[in-house]
Short mmCIF file of C-alpha atoms in Angstrom, two decimals:
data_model
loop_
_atom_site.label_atom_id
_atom_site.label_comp_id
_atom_site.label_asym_id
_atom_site.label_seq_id
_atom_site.Cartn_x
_atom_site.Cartn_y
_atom_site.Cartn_z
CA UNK O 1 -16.79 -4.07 12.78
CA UNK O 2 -14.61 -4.03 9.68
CA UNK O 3 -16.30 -5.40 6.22
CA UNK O 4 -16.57 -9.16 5.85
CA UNK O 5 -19.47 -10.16 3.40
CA UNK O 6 -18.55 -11.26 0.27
CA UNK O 7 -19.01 -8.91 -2.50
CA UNK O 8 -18.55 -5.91 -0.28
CA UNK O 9 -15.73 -3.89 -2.13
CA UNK O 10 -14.51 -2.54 1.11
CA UNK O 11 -13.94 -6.54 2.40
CA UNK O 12 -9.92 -7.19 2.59
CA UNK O 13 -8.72 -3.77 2.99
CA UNK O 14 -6.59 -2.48 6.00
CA UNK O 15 -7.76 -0.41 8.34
CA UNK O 16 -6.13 2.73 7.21
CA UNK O 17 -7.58 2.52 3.58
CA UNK O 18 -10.96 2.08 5.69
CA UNK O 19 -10.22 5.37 7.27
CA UNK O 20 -9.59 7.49 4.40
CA UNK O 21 -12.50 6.02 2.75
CA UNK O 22 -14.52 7.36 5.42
CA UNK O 23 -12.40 10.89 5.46
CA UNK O 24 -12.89 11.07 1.88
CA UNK O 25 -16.90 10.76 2.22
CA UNK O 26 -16.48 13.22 5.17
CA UNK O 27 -14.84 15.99 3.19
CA UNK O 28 -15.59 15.45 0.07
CA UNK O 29 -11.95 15.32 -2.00
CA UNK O 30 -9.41 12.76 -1.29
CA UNK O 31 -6.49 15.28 -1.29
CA UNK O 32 -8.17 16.92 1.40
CA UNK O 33 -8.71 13.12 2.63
CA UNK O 34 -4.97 12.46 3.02
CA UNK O 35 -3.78 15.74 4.12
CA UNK O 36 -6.43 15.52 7.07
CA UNK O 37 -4.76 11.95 7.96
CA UNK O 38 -1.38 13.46 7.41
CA UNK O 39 -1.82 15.81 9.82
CA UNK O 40 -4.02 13.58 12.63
CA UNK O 41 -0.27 11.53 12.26
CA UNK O 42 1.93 14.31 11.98
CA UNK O 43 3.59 13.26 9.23
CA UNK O 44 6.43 15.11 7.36
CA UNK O 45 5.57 15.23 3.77
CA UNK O 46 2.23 14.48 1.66
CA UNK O 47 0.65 11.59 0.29
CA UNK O 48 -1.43 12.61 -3.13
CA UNK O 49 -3.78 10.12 -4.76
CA UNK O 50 -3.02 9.54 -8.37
CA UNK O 51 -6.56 10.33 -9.31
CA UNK O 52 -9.25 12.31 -7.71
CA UNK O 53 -11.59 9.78 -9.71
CA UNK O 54 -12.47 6.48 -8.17
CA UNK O 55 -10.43 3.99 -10.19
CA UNK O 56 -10.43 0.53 -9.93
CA UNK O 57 -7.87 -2.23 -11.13
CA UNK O 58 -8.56 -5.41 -13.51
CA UNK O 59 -6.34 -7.94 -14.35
CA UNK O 60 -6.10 -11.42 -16.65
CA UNK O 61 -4.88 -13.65 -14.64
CA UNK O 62 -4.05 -16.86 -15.85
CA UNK O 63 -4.56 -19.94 -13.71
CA UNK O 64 -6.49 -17.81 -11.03
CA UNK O 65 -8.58 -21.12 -10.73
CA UNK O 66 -6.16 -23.76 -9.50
CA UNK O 67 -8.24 -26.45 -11.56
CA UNK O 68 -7.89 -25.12 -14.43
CA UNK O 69 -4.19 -23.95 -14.86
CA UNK O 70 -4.84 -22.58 -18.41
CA UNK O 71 -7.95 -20.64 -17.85
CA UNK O 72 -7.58 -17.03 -18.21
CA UNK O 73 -10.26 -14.96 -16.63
CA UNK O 74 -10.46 -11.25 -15.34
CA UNK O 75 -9.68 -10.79 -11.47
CA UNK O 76 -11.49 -7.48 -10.70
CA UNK O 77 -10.60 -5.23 -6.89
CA UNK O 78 -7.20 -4.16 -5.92
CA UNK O 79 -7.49 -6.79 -2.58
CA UNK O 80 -8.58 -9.63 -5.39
CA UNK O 81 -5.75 -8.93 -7.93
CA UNK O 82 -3.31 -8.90 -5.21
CA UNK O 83 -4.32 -12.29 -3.40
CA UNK O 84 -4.28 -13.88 -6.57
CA UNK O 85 -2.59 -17.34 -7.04
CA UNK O 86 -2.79 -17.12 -10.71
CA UNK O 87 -0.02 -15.52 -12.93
CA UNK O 88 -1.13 -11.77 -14.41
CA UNK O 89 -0.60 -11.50 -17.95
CA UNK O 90 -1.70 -8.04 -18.52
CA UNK O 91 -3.28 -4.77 -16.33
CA UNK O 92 -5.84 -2.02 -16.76
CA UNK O 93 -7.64 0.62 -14.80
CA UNK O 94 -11.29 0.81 -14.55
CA UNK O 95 -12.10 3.73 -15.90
CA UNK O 96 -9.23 3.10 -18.48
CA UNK O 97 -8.15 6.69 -18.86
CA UNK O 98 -8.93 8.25 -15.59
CA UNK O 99 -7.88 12.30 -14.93
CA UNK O 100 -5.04 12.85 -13.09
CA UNK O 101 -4.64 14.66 -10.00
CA UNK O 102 -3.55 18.00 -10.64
CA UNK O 103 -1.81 18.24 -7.17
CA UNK O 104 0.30 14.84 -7.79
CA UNK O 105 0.90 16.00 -11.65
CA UNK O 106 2.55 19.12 -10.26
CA UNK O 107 4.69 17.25 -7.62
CA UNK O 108 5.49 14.88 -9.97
CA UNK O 109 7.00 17.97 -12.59
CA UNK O 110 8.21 19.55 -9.54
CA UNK O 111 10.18 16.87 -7.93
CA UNK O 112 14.27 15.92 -8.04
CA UNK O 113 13.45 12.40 -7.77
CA UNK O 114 10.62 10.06 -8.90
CA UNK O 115 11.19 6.75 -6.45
CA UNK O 116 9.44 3.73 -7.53
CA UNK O 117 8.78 1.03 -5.23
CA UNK O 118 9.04 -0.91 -3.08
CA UNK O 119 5.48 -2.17 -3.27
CA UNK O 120 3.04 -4.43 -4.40
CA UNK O 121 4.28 -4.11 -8.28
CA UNK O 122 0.24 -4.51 -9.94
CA UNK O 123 -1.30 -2.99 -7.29
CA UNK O 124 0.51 -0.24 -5.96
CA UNK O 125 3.41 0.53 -8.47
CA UNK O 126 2.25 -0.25 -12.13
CA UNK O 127 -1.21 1.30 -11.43
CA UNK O 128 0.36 5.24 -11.62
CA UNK O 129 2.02 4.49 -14.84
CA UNK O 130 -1.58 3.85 -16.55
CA UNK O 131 -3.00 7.08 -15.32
CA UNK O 132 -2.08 9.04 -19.01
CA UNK O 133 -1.46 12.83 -17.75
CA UNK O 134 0.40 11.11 -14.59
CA UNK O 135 2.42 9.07 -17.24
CA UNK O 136 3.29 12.07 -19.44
CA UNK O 137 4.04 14.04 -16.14
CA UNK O 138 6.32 10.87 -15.20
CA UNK O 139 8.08 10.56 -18.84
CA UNK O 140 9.02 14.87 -19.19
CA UNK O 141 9.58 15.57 -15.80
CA UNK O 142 13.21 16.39 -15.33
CA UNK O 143 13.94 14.87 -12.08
CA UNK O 144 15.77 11.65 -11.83
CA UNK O 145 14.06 8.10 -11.64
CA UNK O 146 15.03 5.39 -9.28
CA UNK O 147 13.79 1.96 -9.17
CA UNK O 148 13.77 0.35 -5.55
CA UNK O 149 13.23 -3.40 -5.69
CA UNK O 150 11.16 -5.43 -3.60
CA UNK O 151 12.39 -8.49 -1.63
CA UNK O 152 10.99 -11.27 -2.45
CA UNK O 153 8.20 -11.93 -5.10
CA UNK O 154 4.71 -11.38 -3.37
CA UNK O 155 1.58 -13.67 -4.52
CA UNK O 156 0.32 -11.49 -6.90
CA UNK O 157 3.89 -11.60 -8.37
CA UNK O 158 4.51 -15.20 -8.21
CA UNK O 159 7.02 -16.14 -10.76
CA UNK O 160 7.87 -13.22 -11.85
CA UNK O 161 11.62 -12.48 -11.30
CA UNK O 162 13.43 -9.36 -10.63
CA UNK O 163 14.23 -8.25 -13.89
CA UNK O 164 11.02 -9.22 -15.17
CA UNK O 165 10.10 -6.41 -12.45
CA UNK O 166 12.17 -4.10 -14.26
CA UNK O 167 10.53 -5.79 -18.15
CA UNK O 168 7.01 -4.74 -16.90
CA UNK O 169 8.13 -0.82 -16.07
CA UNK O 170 9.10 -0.90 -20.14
CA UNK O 171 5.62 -2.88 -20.48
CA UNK O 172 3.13 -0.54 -19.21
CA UNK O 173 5.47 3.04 -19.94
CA UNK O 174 7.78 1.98 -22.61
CA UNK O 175 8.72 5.83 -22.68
CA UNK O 176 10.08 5.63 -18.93
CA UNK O 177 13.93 6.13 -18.62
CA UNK O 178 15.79 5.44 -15.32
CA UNK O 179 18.62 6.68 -13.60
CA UNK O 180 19.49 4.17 -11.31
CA UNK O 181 17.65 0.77 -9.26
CA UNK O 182 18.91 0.03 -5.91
CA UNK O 183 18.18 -3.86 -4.86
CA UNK O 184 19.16 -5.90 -1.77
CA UNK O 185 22.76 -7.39 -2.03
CA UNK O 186 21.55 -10.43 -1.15
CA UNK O 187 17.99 -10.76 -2.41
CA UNK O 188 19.03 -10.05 -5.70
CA UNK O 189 21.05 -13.38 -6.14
CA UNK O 190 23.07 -13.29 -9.24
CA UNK O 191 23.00 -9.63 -10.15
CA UNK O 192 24.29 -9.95 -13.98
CA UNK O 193 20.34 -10.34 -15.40
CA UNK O 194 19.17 -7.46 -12.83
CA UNK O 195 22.02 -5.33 -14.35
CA UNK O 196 21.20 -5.99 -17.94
CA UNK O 197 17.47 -5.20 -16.73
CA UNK O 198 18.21 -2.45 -15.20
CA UNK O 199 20.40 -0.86 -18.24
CA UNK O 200 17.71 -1.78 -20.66
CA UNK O 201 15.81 1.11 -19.03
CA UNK O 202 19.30 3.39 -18.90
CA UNK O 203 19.82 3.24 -15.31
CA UNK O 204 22.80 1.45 -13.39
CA UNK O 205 22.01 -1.25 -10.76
CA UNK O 206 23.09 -0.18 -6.79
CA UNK O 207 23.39 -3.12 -4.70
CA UNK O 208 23.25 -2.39 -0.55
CA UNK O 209 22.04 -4.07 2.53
CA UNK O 210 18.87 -2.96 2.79
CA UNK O 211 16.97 -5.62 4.72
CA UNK O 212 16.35 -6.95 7.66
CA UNK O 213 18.41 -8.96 9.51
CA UNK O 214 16.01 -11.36 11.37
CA UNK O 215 15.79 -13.31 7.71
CA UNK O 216 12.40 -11.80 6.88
CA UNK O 217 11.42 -10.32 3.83
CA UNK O 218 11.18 -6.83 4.72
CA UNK O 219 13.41 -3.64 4.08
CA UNK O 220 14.96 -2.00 7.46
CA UNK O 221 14.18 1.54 7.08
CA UNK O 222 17.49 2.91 8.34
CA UNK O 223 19.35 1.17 6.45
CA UNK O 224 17.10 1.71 3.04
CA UNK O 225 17.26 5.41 4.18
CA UNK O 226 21.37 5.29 4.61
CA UNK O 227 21.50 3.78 0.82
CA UNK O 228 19.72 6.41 -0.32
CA UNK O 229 21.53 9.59 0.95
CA UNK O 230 24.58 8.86 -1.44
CA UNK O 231 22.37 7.96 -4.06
CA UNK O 232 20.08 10.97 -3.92
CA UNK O 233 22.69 13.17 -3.26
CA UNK O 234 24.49 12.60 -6.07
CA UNK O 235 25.35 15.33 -8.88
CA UNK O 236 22.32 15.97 -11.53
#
């Protein structure tokens, strides 16, 4: 059965993080962990961790108690953080400065693109610009940076709009430079503040129908993939 009891840090998680979990304890290395899953779904490409190091995520979360709306307290676990209903005011990593993998540092300095998002923004996107030799690998690489905004703000985002997406990039990796952020046509309302957001960080905003069309908040793969070959093919 998957883990239920409260307290146990495994409690929340989706079944595939449950399985690497146990592939990492099997072989010892969590590169070896996702290459080993890679390969059991024959998937084109690699998934690297962004530390071989187990890392965990804290955040102050204002308002994380309902009752008291102006109560800041620390929300500790990446399932916590993200179920929040509070608003985040700041991130860390637990170790703060953990060592990055060497394997993700190289793709990283190796790589024509750096694609951030979409994802959960604290817990999946921010998290690899707090890693310091991934950040430094992020900041000199010379490939080219693209932002791809979510759909919708998720719970741990609540409230926080899409250029404030953008402000918290600057935030946590004031360094980082952008070429260009693709967002939904429609999702992204009025696209004047995205644009000024998005310029802030040197890129130009690309707007293309990238969702769904059964109204939810999801992106359709094909059609994120057919915004992307102009964009990625484009001239260095």
């Amino acid at each position: 059965p998957l883990a239920s009891a409260a307290g146990d840090p495994l409690a929340g998680h989706a079944v595939g993080n449950l399985l690497l979990h146990g592939l990492t304890e099997l072989l010892g290395d969590p590169v070896a962990a996702l290459d080993h899953a890679g390969a059991m779904l024959g998937a084109v490409g690699r998934v690297l961790p962004m530390s071989r190091q187990p890392v965990g995520i804290e955040a102050r979360v204002r308002g994380a108690d309902p009752a008291r709306p102006d109560e800041v307290r620390t929300v500790r676990g990446q399932h916590q953080v993200a179920v929040t209903s509070g608003t985040v005011e700041s991130l860390r990593l637990t170790p703060a400065a953990p060592a990055a993998c060497a394997e993700a540092v190289s793709a990283v300095r190796a790589a024509d693109w750096l694609i951030f998002g979409p994802g959960s923004w604290y817990t999946s996107v921010l998290p690899h610009l707090l890693v310091p030799g991934l950040a430094d690998a992020i900041v000199s690489s010379p490939a080219r940076r693209m932002v791809t905004l979510n759909l919708v703000a998720e719970k741990e985002t609540s409230g926080l709009s899409l250029p404030d997406h953008l402000d918290t990039l600057r935030r946590y990796l004031p360094e980082l430079k952008v070429d260009m952020v693709l967002a939904d046509s429609t999702a992204v309302g009025d696209p004047v503040a995205v644009e000024r957001a998005a310029e802030s960080l040197g890129a130009r905003l690309v707007l293309a129908p990238v969702a769904v069309t059964d109204g939810t908040p999801r992106h359709d793969p094909a059609a994120l993939g057919a915004a992307l070959v102009p964009v990625l093919g484009a001239d260095r």
